[in-house]
mmCIF file of N, CA and C in Angstrom:
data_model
loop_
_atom_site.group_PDB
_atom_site.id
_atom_site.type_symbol
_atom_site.label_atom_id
_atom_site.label_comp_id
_atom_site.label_asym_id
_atom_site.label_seq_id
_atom_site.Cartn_x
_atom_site.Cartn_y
_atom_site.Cartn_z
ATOM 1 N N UNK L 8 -1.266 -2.159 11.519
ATOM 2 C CA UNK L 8 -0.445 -3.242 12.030
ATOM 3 C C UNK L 8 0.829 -3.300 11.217
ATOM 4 N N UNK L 9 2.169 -3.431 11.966
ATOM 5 C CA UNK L 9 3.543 -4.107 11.052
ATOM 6 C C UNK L 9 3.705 -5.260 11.059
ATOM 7 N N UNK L 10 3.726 -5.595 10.356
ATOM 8 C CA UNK L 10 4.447 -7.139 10.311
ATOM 9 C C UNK L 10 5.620 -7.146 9.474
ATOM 10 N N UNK L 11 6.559 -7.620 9.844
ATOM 11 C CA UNK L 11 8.052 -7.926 8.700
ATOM 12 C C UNK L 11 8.242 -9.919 9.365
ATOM 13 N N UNK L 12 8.135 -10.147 7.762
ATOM 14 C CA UNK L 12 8.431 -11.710 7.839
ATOM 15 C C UNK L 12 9.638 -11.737 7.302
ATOM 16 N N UNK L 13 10.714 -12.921 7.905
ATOM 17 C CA UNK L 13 11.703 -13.279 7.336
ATOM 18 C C UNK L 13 11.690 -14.844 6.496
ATOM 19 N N UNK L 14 12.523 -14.987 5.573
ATOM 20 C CA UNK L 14 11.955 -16.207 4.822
ATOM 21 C C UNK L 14 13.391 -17.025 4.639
ATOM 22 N N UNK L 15 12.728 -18.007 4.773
ATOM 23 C CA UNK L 15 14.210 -18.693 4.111
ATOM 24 C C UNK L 15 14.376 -20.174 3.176
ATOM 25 N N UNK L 16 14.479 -20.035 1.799
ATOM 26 C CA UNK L 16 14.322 -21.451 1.094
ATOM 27 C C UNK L 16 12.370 -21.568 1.091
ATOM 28 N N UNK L 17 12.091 -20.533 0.595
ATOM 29 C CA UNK L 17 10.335 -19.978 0.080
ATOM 30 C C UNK L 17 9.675 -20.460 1.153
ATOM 31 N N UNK L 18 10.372 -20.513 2.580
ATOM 32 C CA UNK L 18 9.269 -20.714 3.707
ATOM 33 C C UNK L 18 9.443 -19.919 4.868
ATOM 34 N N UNK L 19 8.762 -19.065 5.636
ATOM 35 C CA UNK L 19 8.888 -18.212 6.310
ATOM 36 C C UNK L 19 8.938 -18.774 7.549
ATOM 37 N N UNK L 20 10.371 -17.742 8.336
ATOM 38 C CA UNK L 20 10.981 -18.276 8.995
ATOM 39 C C UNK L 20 10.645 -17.811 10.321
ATOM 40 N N UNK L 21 10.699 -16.965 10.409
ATOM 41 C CA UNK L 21 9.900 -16.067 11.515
ATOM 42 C C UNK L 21 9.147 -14.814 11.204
ATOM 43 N N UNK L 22 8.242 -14.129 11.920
ATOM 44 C CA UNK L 22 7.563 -13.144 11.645
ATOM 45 C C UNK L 22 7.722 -12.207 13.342
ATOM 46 N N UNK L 23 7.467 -11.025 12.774
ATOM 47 C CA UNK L 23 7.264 -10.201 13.905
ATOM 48 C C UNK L 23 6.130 -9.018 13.226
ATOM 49 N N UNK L 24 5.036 -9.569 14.453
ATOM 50 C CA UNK L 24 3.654 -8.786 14.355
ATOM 51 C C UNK L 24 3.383 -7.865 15.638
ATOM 52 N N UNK L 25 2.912 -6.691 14.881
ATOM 53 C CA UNK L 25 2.695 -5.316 16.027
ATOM 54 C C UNK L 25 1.926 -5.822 17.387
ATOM 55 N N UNK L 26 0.736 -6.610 16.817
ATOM 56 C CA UNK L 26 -0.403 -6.688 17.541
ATOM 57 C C UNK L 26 -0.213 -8.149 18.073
ATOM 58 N N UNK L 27 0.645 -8.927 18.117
ATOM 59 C CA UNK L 27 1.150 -9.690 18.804
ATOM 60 C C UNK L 27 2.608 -9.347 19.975
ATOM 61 N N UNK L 28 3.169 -8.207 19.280
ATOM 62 C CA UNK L 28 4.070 -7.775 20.064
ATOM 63 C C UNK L 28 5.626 -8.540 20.325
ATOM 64 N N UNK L 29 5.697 -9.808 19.814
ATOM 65 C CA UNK L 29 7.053 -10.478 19.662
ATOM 66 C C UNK L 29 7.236 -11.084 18.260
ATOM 67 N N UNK L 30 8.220 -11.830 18.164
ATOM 68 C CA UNK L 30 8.738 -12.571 17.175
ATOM 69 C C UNK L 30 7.941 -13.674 17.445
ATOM 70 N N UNK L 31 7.340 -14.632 16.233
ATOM 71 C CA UNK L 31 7.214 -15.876 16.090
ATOM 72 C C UNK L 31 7.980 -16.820 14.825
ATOM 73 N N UNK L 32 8.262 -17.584 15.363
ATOM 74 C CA UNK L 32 9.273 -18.704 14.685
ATOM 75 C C UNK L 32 8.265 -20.067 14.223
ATOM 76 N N UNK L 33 8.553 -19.959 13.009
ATOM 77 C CA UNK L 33 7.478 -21.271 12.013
ATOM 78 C C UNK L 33 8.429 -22.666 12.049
ATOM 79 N N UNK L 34 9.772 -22.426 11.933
ATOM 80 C CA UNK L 34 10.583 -23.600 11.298
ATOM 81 C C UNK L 34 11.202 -23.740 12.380
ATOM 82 N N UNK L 35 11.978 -24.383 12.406
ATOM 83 C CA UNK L 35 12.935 -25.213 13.845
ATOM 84 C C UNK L 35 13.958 -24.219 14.074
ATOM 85 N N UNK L 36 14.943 -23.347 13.199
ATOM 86 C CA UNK L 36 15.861 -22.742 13.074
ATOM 87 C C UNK L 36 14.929 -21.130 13.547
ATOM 88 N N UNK L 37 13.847 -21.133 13.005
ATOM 89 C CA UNK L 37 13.002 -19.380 13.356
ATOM 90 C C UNK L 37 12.523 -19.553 14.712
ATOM 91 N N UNK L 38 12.541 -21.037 15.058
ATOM 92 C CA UNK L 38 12.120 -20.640 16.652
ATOM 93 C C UNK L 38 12.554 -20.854 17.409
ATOM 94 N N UNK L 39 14.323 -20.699 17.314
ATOM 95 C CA UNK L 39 15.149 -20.111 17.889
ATOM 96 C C UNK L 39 15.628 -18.788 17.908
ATOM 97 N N UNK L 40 15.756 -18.657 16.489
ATOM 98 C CA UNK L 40 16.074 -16.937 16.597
ATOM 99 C C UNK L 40 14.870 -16.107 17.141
ATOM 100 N N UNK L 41 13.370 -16.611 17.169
ATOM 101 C CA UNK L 41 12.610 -15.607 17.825
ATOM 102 C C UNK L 41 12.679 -15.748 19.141
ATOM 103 N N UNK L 42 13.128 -16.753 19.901
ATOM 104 C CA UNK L 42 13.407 -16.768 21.204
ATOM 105 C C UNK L 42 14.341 -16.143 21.398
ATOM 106 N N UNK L 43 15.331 -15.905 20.809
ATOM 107 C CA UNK L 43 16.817 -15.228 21.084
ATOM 108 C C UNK L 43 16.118 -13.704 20.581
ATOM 109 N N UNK L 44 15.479 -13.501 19.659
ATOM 110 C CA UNK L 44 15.135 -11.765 19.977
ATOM 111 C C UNK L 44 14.015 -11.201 20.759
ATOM 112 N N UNK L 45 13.102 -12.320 21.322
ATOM 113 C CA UNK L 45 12.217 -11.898 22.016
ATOM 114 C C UNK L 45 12.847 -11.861 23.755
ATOM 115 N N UNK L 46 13.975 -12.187 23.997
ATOM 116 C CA UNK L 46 14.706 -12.169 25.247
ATOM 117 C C UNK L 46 15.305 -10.650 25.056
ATOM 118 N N UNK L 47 15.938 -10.010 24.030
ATOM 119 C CA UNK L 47 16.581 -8.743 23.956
ATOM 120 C C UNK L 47 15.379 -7.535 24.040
ATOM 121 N N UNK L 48 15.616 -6.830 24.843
ATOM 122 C CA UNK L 48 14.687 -5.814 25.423
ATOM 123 C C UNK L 48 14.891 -4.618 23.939
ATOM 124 N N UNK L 49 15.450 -4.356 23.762
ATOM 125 C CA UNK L 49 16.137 -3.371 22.870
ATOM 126 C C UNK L 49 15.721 -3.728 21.179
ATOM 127 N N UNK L 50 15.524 -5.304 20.870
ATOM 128 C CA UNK L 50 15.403 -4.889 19.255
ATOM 129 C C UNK L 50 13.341 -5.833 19.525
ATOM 130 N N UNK L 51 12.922 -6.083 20.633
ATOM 131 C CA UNK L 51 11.274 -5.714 20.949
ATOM 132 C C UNK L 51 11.272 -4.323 20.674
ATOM 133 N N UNK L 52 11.697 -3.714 21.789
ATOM 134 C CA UNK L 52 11.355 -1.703 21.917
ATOM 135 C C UNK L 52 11.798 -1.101 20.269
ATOM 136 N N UNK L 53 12.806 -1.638 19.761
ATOM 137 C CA UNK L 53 13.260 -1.593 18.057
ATOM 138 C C UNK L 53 11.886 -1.711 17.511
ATOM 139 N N UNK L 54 11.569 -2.973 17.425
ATOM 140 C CA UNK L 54 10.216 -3.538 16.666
ATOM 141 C C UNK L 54 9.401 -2.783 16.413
ATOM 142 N N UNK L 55 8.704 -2.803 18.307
ATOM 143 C CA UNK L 55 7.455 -1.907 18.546
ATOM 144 C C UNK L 55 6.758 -0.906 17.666
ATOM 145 N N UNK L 56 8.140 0.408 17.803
ATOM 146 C CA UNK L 56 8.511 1.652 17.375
ATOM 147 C C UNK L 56 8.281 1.459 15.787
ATOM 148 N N UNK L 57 8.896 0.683 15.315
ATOM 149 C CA UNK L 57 8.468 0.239 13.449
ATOM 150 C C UNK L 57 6.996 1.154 13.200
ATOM 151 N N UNK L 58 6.146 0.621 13.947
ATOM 152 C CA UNK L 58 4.942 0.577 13.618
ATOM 153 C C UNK L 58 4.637 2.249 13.816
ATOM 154 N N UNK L 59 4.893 2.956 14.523
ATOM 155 C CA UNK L 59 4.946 4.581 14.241
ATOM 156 C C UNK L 59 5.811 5.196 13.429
ATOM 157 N N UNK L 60 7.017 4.599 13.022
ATOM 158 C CA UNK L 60 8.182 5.405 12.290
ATOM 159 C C UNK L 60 7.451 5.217 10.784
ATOM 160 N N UNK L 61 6.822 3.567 10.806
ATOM 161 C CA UNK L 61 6.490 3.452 9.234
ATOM 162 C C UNK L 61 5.277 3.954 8.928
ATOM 163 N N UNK L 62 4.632 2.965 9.883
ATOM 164 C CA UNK L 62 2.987 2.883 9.527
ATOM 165 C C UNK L 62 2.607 4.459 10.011
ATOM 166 N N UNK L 63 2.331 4.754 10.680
ATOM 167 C CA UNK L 63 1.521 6.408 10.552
ATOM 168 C C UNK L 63 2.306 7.500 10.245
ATOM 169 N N UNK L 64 3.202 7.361 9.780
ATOM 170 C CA UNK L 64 3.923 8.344 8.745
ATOM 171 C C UNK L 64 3.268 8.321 7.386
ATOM 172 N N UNK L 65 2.995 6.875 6.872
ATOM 173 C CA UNK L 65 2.541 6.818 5.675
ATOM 174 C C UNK L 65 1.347 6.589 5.455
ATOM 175 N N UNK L 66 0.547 5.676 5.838
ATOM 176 C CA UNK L 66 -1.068 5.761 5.810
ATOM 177 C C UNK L 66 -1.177 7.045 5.107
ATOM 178 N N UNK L 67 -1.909 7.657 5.617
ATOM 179 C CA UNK L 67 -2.191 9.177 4.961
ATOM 180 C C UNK L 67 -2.236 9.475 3.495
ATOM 181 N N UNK L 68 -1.095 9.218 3.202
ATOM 182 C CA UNK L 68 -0.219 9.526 1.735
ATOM 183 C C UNK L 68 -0.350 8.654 1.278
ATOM 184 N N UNK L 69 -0.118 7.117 1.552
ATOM 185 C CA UNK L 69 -1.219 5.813 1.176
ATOM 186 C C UNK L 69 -2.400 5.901 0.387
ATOM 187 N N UNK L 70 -3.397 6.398 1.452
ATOM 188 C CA UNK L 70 -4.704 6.419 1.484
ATOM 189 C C UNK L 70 -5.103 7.570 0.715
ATOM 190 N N UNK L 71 -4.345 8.191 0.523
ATOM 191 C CA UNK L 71 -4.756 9.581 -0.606
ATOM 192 C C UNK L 71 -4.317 9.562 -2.019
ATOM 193 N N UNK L 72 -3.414 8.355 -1.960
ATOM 194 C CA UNK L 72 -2.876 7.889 -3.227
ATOM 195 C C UNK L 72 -3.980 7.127 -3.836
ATOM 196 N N UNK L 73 -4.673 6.351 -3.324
ATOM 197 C CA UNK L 73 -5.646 5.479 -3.783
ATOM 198 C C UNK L 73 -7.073 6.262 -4.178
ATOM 199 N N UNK L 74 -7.333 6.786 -3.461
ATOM 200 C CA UNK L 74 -8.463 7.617 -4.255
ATOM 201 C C UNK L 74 -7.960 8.534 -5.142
ATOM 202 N N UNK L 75 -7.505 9.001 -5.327
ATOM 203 C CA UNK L 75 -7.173 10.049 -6.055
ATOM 204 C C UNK L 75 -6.847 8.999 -7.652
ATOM 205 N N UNK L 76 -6.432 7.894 -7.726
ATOM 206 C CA UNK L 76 -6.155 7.345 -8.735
ATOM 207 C C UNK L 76 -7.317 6.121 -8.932
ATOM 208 N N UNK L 77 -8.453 6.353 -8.178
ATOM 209 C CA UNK L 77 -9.449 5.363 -8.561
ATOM 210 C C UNK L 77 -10.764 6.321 -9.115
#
């Protein structure tokens, strides 16, 4: 799963989760901007994609890091 949270003044402002698939907005100000990026087709399909460019590129090399040093 990706998740990237944005924060603002040590309280998180919005989040965008793989397995939810949009932006969610916690504070009054994040749940606007997740409405305003969950309307843009282009930085969703942005998002999505996160989750293959990051996450299964690295897992692997992750996960081989950890045993190898335990």
């Amino acid at each position: 799963e990706f998740i990237q949270s944005s924060y603002f003044n040590k309280k998180e402002d919005t989040r965008f989760s793989s397995s939810v698939g949009k932006f969610v907005g916690f504070t009054e100000q994040g749940v606007k901007y997740a409405a305003n990026w969950n309307k843009d087709a282009s930085i969703l399909s942005n998002m999505k994609a996160q989750k293959e460019v990051y996450c299964l590129n690295n897992v692997q090399i992750k996960h081989d890091n950890a045993l190898t040093k335990s």
